[in-house]
Coordinates of C-alpha atoms in Angstrom, one line a residue:
M211 CA 30.5 2.1 -37.9
L212 CA 30.3 -1.5 -39.0
S213 CA 29.4 -4.1 -36.4
V214 CA 28.4 -7.8 -36.3
R215 CA 26.3 -9.4 -33.7
I216 CA 27.5 -12.8 -32.5
L217 CA 25.8 -14.7 -29.7
N218 CA 24.1 -11.5 -28.5
Q219 CA 27.5 -9.7 -28.2
T220 CA 28.4 -6.9 -30.5
R221 CA 31.9 -7.1 -32.0
R222 CA 33.2 -4.0 -33.7
L223 CA 35.2 -4.6 -36.8
A224 CA 38.5 -2.9 -37.6
V225 CA 38.0 0.7 -38.8
P226 CA 40.3 1.8 -41.7
T227 CA 42.4 4.9 -40.9
S228 CA 44.7 4.8 -43.9
A229 CA 45.5 2.8 -47.0
V230 CA 47.9 0.5 -45.0
G231 CA 46.8 0.7 -41.4
Y232 CA 43.8 -0.2 -39.2
N233 CA 42.8 0.8 -35.7
R234 CA 41.3 -2.3 -33.9
K235 CA 38.2 -1.4 -31.9
G236 CA 37.3 -4.0 -29.2
D237 CA 37.9 -7.7 -29.0
Q238 CA 37.8 -9.9 -32.1
P239 CA 36.1 -13.3 -32.0
H240 CA 38.7 -16.2 -31.9
A241 CA 36.5 -18.4 -34.1
A242 CA 33.1 -18.4 -35.7
P243 CA 30.9 -20.3 -33.2
I244 CA 29.1 -22.6 -35.6
A245 CA 30.8 -26.0 -35.6
V246 CA 29.1 -28.5 -33.4
K247 CA 31.4 -31.1 -31.7
S248 CA 29.9 -34.4 -30.7
I249 CA 31.3 -37.8 -29.5
G250 CA 29.5 -41.0 -28.9
K251 CA 29.6 -44.8 -29.3
A252 CA 27.8 -47.1 -31.7
S253 CA 25.9 -50.1 -30.2
N254 CA 28.9 -52.4 -30.8
G255 CA 31.4 -50.1 -29.1
V256 CA 32.9 -48.3 -32.1
S257 CA 33.6 -44.7 -31.4
V258 CA 31.7 -42.1 -33.4
A259 CA 32.9 -38.4 -33.5
T260 CA 31.6 -35.5 -35.6
L261 CA 32.5 -31.8 -36.1
D262 CA 29.5 -30.3 -38.0
G263 CA 30.1 -27.0 -39.7
R264 CA 26.8 -27.3 -41.4
G265 CA 28.3 -26.8 -44.9
P266 CA 27.1 -28.6 -48.1
V267 CA 30.2 -30.9 -48.3
S268 CA 30.8 -33.7 -45.8
S269 CA 33.8 -35.9 -45.1
L270 CA 33.7 -39.3 -43.4
A271 CA 36.5 -41.8 -42.5
L272 CA 37.1 -44.9 -40.6
V273 CA 40.3 -44.4 -38.6
I274 CA 41.8 -47.7 -37.5
G275 CA 44.6 -48.1 -35.0
A276 CA 46.6 -50.3 -37.3
G277 CA 49.5 -48.1 -38.5
S278 CA 53.1 -49.2 -39.2
R279 CA 54.0 -48.9 -35.5
H280 CA 51.9 -52.0 -34.8
E281 CA 53.5 -54.2 -37.4
E282 CA 55.2 -57.5 -36.6
A283 CA 55.7 -58.3 -40.3
P284 CA 57.4 -55.3 -42.0
G285 CA 55.3 -53.6 -44.6
V286 CA 52.0 -55.3 -43.7
A287 CA 50.2 -52.0 -42.9
H288 CA 51.2 -50.4 -46.2
L289 CA 50.1 -53.5 -48.2
L290 CA 46.8 -53.8 -46.2
K291 CA 46.1 -50.1 -46.9
A292 CA 46.5 -50.8 -50.7
S293 CA 44.2 -53.9 -50.4
L294 CA 41.5 -52.4 -48.3
V295 CA 39.1 -51.6 -51.2
R296 CA 38.3 -54.9 -52.9
A297 CA 35.5 -57.0 -54.4
R298 CA 32.7 -58.0 -51.9
P299 CA 31.0 -61.4 -52.0
G300 CA 28.5 -61.4 -54.9
D301 CA 29.7 -58.1 -56.1
N302 CA 32.8 -56.7 -57.9
I303 CA 35.3 -53.9 -57.4
V304 CA 34.1 -52.0 -60.5
R305 CA 30.7 -51.5 -59.0
T306 CA 32.2 -50.1 -55.8
Y307 CA 34.2 -47.6 -57.7
R308 CA 31.4 -46.6 -60.0
E309 CA 29.0 -46.0 -57.1
F310 CA 31.3 -43.5 -55.6
E311 CA 32.3 -42.0 -58.9
F312 CA 28.8 -41.5 -60.3
R313 CA 27.8 -39.5 -57.2
G314 CA 30.8 -37.2 -57.5
N315 CA 32.3 -38.6 -54.3
T316 CA 35.9 -39.4 -53.5
L317 CA 37.3 -42.7 -52.1
Y318 CA 40.7 -43.0 -50.6
T319 CA 42.9 -45.0 -48.2
S320 CA 46.0 -43.9 -46.4
V321 CA 48.4 -45.2 -43.8
S322 CA 50.3 -43.4 -41.1
R323 CA 52.6 -44.5 -38.3
E324 CA 49.6 -45.1 -36.0
N325 CA 46.5 -45.5 -38.2
I326 CA 45.0 -46.9 -41.4
I327 CA 42.3 -44.7 -42.9
I328 CA 39.6 -45.3 -45.5
G329 CA 37.5 -42.2 -46.2
S330 CA 35.4 -40.2 -48.6
N331 CA 34.4 -36.6 -49.4
F332 CA 30.8 -36.1 -50.6
L333 CA 27.7 -33.9 -50.6
R334 CA 25.8 -34.0 -47.4
D335 CA 22.8 -35.9 -48.8
D336 CA 25.0 -38.9 -49.7
L337 CA 25.8 -39.8 -46.2
V338 CA 23.2 -42.6 -46.3
D339 CA 25.2 -44.3 -49.1
V340 CA 28.8 -43.6 -47.9
V341 CA 28.5 -45.0 -44.4
P342 CA 27.6 -48.6 -45.5
G343 CA 30.0 -48.3 -48.4
L344 CA 33.0 -47.7 -46.2
I345 CA 32.0 -50.1 -43.4
N346 CA 31.4 -52.9 -45.9
Q347 CA 34.9 -52.4 -47.3
V348 CA 36.7 -52.5 -43.9
F349 CA 34.8 -55.7 -42.8
N350 CA 34.8 -57.4 -46.2
P351 CA 35.4 -61.1 -45.4
S352 CA 36.4 -61.9 -49.0
F353 CA 40.1 -61.6 -49.8
Q354 CA 41.0 -63.4 -53.0
P355 CA 44.6 -64.4 -53.9
Y356 CA 44.5 -62.4 -57.1
E357 CA 43.6 -59.2 -55.1
F358 CA 46.7 -59.7 -52.9
L359 CA 48.9 -60.3 -56.0
D360 CA 47.4 -57.4 -57.9
A361 CA 48.3 -55.0 -55.0
L362 CA 52.0 -55.9 -54.8
P363 CA 53.2 -53.9 -57.9
G364 CA 51.4 -50.8 -56.9
V365 CA 52.8 -50.8 -53.4
S366 CA 56.3 -51.4 -54.8
D367 CA 55.9 -48.5 -57.1
E368 CA 54.5 -46.3 -54.3
T369 CA 57.5 -47.1 -52.1
A370 CA 60.0 -46.4 -54.8
A371 CA 58.4 -43.1 -55.8
S372 CA 58.1 -41.9 -52.1
L373 CA 61.7 -42.9 -51.2
A374 CA 63.1 -41.2 -54.3
D375 CA 62.3 -37.9 -52.6
P376 CA 65.2 -37.2 -50.3
T377 CA 63.0 -35.4 -47.8
T378 CA 60.7 -38.3 -47.4
R379 CA 63.6 -40.8 -47.1
V380 CA 65.4 -38.7 -44.5
L381 CA 62.4 -38.2 -42.3
D382 CA 61.4 -41.9 -42.6
T383 CA 65.0 -42.9 -41.6
L384 CA 65.0 -40.3 -38.8
H385 CA 62.1 -42.1 -37.1
H386 CA 64.0 -45.4 -37.3
V387 CA 67.1 -43.8 -35.8
A388 CA 65.1 -42.2 -33.0
F389 CA 62.8 -45.1 -32.1
R390 CA 64.2 -48.2 -33.8
R391 CA 60.9 -50.2 -33.4
G392 CA 57.3 -49.1 -33.1
L393 CA 57.3 -45.5 -34.3
G394 CA 60.6 -46.4 -35.9
N395 CA 59.0 -48.8 -38.3
S396 CA 59.1 -47.6 -41.9
L397 CA 55.9 -46.3 -43.4
F398 CA 56.8 -48.1 -46.7
A399 CA 56.9 -51.7 -47.7
T400 CA 60.1 -52.5 -49.5
D401 CA 60.5 -55.1 -52.2
R402 CA 62.2 -57.3 -49.7
S403 CA 59.4 -57.1 -47.2
L404 CA 56.8 -57.6 -50.0
N405 CA 58.5 -60.8 -51.1
S406 CA 58.2 -62.2 -47.6
L407 CA 54.6 -61.2 -46.9
K408 CA 51.7 -63.7 -47.4
R409 CA 48.0 -63.2 -47.6
S410 CA 47.6 -64.8 -44.2
D411 CA 49.8 -62.0 -42.7
L412 CA 47.3 -59.4 -43.8
Q413 CA 44.4 -61.4 -42.5
A414 CA 46.1 -61.9 -39.1
F415 CA 47.0 -58.2 -38.9
A416 CA 43.4 -57.1 -39.7
S417 CA 42.0 -59.6 -37.2
A418 CA 44.3 -58.2 -34.5
H419 CA 43.5 -54.5 -35.1
F420 CA 40.1 -54.2 -36.8
T421 CA 38.3 -54.3 -33.5
A422 CA 35.8 -51.9 -31.9
E423 CA 38.3 -50.4 -29.4
K424 CA 40.6 -49.5 -32.3
I425 CA 38.1 -48.0 -34.7
A426 CA 36.8 -44.4 -34.8
I427 CA 34.2 -43.3 -37.4
V428 CA 34.7 -39.6 -37.9
G429 CA 32.6 -37.2 -39.8
S430 CA 33.0 -33.6 -40.7
G431 CA 30.0 -31.7 -41.9
V432 CA 27.6 -34.4 -40.9
A433 CA 24.8 -34.5 -38.2
H434 CA 25.9 -36.7 -35.3
D435 CA 22.6 -38.3 -34.6
E436 CA 22.1 -39.2 -38.3
L437 CA 25.6 -40.6 -38.5
E438 CA 25.3 -42.7 -35.4
A439 CA 22.0 -44.2 -36.6
L440 CA 23.4 -45.1 -40.0
V441 CA 26.5 -46.6 -38.3
N442 CA 24.3 -48.8 -36.1
S443 CA 22.2 -50.0 -39.1
S444 CA 25.2 -50.6 -41.3
F445 CA 26.8 -52.8 -38.6
E446 CA 23.8 -55.1 -38.4
G447 CA 24.9 -58.5 -39.4
V448 CA 28.6 -57.5 -39.2
S449 CA 30.6 -59.2 -36.4
V450 CA 33.0 -56.7 -34.8
P451 CA 35.0 -58.1 -31.9
A452 CA 35.4 -55.7 -28.9
S453 CA 39.1 -56.4 -28.8
S454 CA 41.5 -59.0 -30.2
G455 CA 42.7 -60.1 -26.8
A456 CA 46.3 -59.5 -27.9
A457 CA 48.7 -57.4 -25.8
A458 CA 48.7 -53.7 -26.6
S459 CA 51.6 -52.4 -28.7
P460 CA 54.4 -51.3 -26.3
A461 CA 55.2 -47.6 -26.0
S462 CA 58.0 -46.5 -28.3
A463 CA 61.2 -45.9 -26.4
Y464 CA 63.5 -43.1 -27.7
F465 CA 67.1 -43.9 -28.4
G466 CA 68.7 -41.4 -30.8
G467 CA 71.8 -41.9 -33.0
E468 CA 73.1 -41.2 -36.5
T469 CA 72.7 -42.5 -40.0
R470 CA 74.4 -41.2 -43.2
I471 CA 73.1 -41.8 -46.7
S472 CA 75.1 -41.1 -49.8
G473 CA 73.1 -39.4 -52.5
A474 CA 73.2 -36.9 -55.4
G475 CA 71.8 -33.4 -55.4
P476 CA 71.4 -30.9 -52.5
A477 CA 72.2 -32.1 -49.0
H478 CA 69.3 -32.9 -46.7
V479 CA 70.0 -33.1 -43.0
A480 CA 67.6 -33.7 -40.1
I481 CA 68.5 -33.1 -36.5
A482 CA 65.8 -34.1 -34.0
F483 CA 65.3 -34.5 -30.3
K484 CA 62.9 -36.3 -28.1
S485 CA 59.6 -34.4 -27.8
G486 CA 56.2 -35.0 -26.2
A487 CA 53.0 -36.7 -27.2
F488 CA 50.0 -34.8 -28.6
T489 CA 47.9 -36.1 -25.8
N490 CA 49.3 -33.5 -23.4
I491 CA 47.5 -30.5 -24.9
H492 CA 49.5 -27.8 -23.2
A493 CA 52.9 -29.4 -24.0
H494 CA 51.7 -29.9 -27.6
A495 CA 50.6 -26.3 -27.8
T496 CA 54.0 -25.2 -26.4
S497 CA 55.8 -27.3 -29.1
L498 CA 53.8 -25.6 -31.8
V499 CA 54.7 -22.2 -30.4
L500 CA 58.4 -23.1 -30.1
R501 CA 58.3 -24.2 -33.7
A502 CA 56.8 -20.9 -34.7
V503 CA 59.4 -19.0 -32.6
L504 CA 62.1 -20.7 -34.6
D505 CA 60.1 -20.9 -37.8
G506 CA 62.4 -20.9 -40.9
T507 CA 59.5 -21.3 -43.3
Q508 CA 58.8 -19.0 -46.3
R509 CA 55.6 -17.2 -45.2
L510 CA 55.5 -14.8 -48.2
K511 CA 55.7 -15.7 -51.9
W512 CA 58.4 -13.1 -52.4
G513 CA 60.1 -13.5 -49.0
S514 CA 63.2 -15.4 -47.9
T515 CA 62.9 -19.2 -48.2
S516 CA 63.9 -19.4 -44.5
G517 CA 61.5 -16.6 -43.5
A518 CA 62.3 -13.3 -41.9
T519 CA 60.9 -13.2 -38.4
G520 CA 61.8 -16.5 -36.8
L521 CA 65.1 -17.1 -35.0
L522 CA 66.2 -19.5 -37.8
A523 CA 66.1 -16.7 -40.4
K524 CA 69.6 -15.6 -39.3
A525 CA 70.9 -19.2 -39.3
A526 CA 70.3 -19.8 -43.0
A527 CA 73.0 -19.2 -45.6
P528 CA 72.7 -18.4 -49.3
G529 CA 71.6 -21.6 -51.0
T530 CA 71.0 -23.4 -47.7
D531 CA 67.7 -23.2 -45.8
I532 CA 66.8 -24.4 -42.3
T533 CA 63.4 -24.8 -40.8
A534 CA 61.9 -26.3 -37.6
F535 CA 59.5 -29.2 -37.5
N536 CA 57.4 -31.0 -35.0
A537 CA 55.9 -34.5 -35.2
S538 CA 53.7 -35.7 -32.3
Y539 CA 52.3 -39.1 -31.7
T540 CA 50.3 -41.0 -29.0
D541 CA 53.2 -41.5 -26.6
A542 CA 56.2 -39.7 -28.0
G543 CA 57.3 -37.2 -30.6
L544 CA 60.2 -35.6 -32.5
F545 CA 61.1 -31.9 -32.6
G546 CA 64.0 -30.7 -34.7
L547 CA 65.7 -28.8 -37.5
F548 CA 65.7 -29.7 -41.2
I549 CA 68.5 -28.3 -43.4
K550 CA 68.5 -28.4 -47.2
G551 CA 71.1 -27.0 -49.6
N552 CA 74.8 -26.7 -50.1
A553 CA 76.6 -29.5 -48.2
S554 CA 79.5 -27.1 -47.5
N555 CA 77.2 -24.8 -45.5
V556 CA 75.4 -27.5 -43.5
K557 CA 77.8 -27.5 -40.5
S558 CA 77.7 -23.7 -39.9
V559 CA 73.9 -23.5 -40.6
A560 CA 73.3 -26.4 -38.2
Q561 CA 75.5 -24.8 -35.5
R562 CA 73.6 -21.5 -35.8
G563 CA 70.3 -23.4 -35.7
I564 CA 71.2 -25.1 -32.4
A565 CA 72.4 -21.8 -31.0
A566 CA 69.0 -20.3 -32.0
M567 CA 67.3 -23.1 -30.0
E568 CA 69.5 -22.3 -27.0
S569 CA 68.6 -18.6 -27.2
V570 CA 64.9 -19.1 -27.0
S571 CA 64.8 -18.1 -23.4
S572 CA 65.7 -14.5 -24.3
I573 CA 62.9 -13.9 -26.9
S574 CA 60.8 -10.7 -26.5
D575 CA 57.1 -10.4 -25.7
T576 CA 56.7 -9.2 -29.3
D577 CA 58.4 -12.3 -30.7
L578 CA 56.2 -14.6 -28.5
S579 CA 53.0 -12.8 -29.6
R580 CA 54.0 -13.2 -33.3
A581 CA 54.9 -16.9 -32.8
K582 CA 51.6 -17.6 -31.0
K583 CA 49.6 -16.1 -33.9
A584 CA 51.7 -18.0 -36.4
A585 CA 51.3 -21.3 -34.5
V586 CA 47.5 -20.9 -34.6
V587 CA 47.5 -20.2 -38.3
D588 CA 50.0 -23.0 -39.1
A589 CA 48.1 -25.6 -37.0
E590 CA 44.9 -25.1 -38.9
V591 CA 46.3 -24.3 -42.4
S592 CA 48.3 -27.5 -42.3
L593 CA 45.1 -29.6 -42.0
N594 CA 43.1 -30.2 -45.2
R595 CA 39.7 -32.0 -45.0
D596 CA 41.3 -35.5 -44.9
D597 CA 44.0 -34.5 -42.5
L598 CA 41.4 -33.0 -40.1
I599 CA 39.5 -36.2 -40.1
A600 CA 42.7 -38.2 -39.4
D601 CA 43.6 -35.8 -36.6
I602 CA 40.3 -36.1 -34.9
G603 CA 40.3 -39.9 -35.3
R604 CA 43.7 -40.3 -33.7
Q605 CA 42.7 -38.2 -30.7
V606 CA 39.4 -40.1 -30.2
L607 CA 41.2 -43.4 -30.3
T608 CA 43.7 -42.2 -27.7
S609 CA 41.5 -40.2 -25.3
S610 CA 37.9 -40.7 -26.3
G611 CA 37.7 -37.0 -27.1
F612 CA 39.2 -34.4 -29.4
V613 CA 40.4 -30.8 -29.4
T614 CA 39.1 -28.5 -32.1
A615 CA 41.1 -25.8 -33.8
A616 CA 39.4 -23.1 -31.7
E617 CA 40.2 -25.0 -28.5
L618 CA 43.8 -25.5 -29.6
A619 CA 44.1 -21.8 -30.3
Q620 CA 42.9 -21.0 -26.8
E621 CA 45.5 -23.4 -25.4
I622 CA 48.2 -21.7 -27.5
S623 CA 47.2 -18.3 -26.1
K624 CA 48.1 -19.6 -22.6
V625 CA 51.7 -20.5 -23.5
T626 CA 54.3 -18.4 -21.7
K627 CA 57.9 -17.5 -22.4
E628 CA 58.9 -19.8 -19.5
D629 CA 57.0 -22.7 -21.1
V630 CA 58.8 -22.2 -24.4
A631 CA 62.2 -21.9 -22.7
Q632 CA 61.7 -25.0 -20.6
A633 CA 60.6 -27.0 -23.7
A634 CA 63.7 -26.0 -25.6
K635 CA 65.9 -26.8 -22.7
A636 CA 64.3 -30.3 -22.3
L637 CA 64.8 -31.0 -26.1
L638 CA 68.4 -30.1 -26.1
A639 CA 69.0 -32.3 -23.0
S640 CA 68.0 -35.4 -25.0
K641 CA 70.3 -37.3 -27.3
A642 CA 70.1 -36.1 -30.8
S643 CA 68.9 -38.2 -33.8
V644 CA 70.7 -37.1 -37.0
V645 CA 70.2 -38.3 -40.6
S646 CA 72.4 -36.9 -43.3
Y647 CA 71.8 -37.3 -47.1
G648 CA 74.1 -36.1 -49.8
D649 CA 77.8 -35.8 -50.5
L650 CA 79.1 -37.6 -47.3
T651 CA 82.6 -36.3 -48.0
K652 CA 81.4 -32.8 -47.2
L653 CA 78.6 -33.4 -44.7
P654 CA 79.6 -33.2 -41.0
Y655 CA 79.1 -36.0 -38.5
A656 CA 76.6 -35.6 -35.6
D657 CA 79.4 -35.0 -33.0
E658 CA 80.7 -32.1 -35.1
L659 CA 77.5 -30.1 -34.7

């Protein structure tokens, strides 16, 4: 009989009994116990967090609490993200690119509703070069007018390409309908906002948010002690204010409402309700399980596009799919249904989807068990290397700690049917946020759903 020894405990592997079935013998390990989780502070107060799986490839990012929710001038976060990598005094941008490129490393920037991120993926031995490279970009005092002007066309093209996708446009609009300001600010800088932005707006925004209390340096596949030492040495001679002294961004209030957008092609409709923040780990785990109970995603290449096991599988119609989604932030979240397909079917599909949410209280133990397993899989599969770094960073900035995939899986295992039923009830008790895109002569209004 095959066995594997883990931490002095023998775990028996599944023993095949037929070509299609297995008899499981004994407990199975929830996760390989190799990743080392560490959290600390640099000498200047910047948070440093690592999750070291001891592999040959490492990831590092500076996660900065300067996303679109913090904007006063619309589009400034998006434009700053595009301007983050630029020429340093006495150097030029080509050298920066070449240094990363010649080593086979990546260099990227991104912006979310809560954070701006600059990061890199590289071989473990290159940490000594990547740390100062990223820090020098974030705290680069040089910002030439031509660099500001050069970034504008690329940001405009990025916005146009992103909003040309109906799904992206609907979800971005959904946040505005739900929250109006803060989390409701658009991720994208429109041409109108770009025309009104000045270089001084970017400098003021960076000064207000590029502070020690709003920066987390996060590494995956790096040794914590080595990273912390390199961070401290790289910050020598760099002035990093502990805080800007400005008032903290207010919590995003939930409002709800409806917006309708005329467009060609298949209908896209999002129906969302007020959900909780990711900072409440049990409530967040419950939301993940509820999403998996409803599901609606294609889990097999040859399966139905709305799945076969979730409650939403029966809500779909030929040519019209429905799936559940969950978006959690520091102080609020959205949970809802997304419908895509024939505009004539949207009303009936949406009504069946709402009915499925109302019926969650009657799910069986088998359905809950399947959903909890699917929630664990989905939570980890949805995070690539860059997303994992971003997720750790946002947690560290909020709570000075972070939950690993294994710890989240343990919390998901504790979710009960009562938890899921109460979560669904609370969602449906809030005012809905509805965004419809497509042929508006056929799409129903929110009060008809």
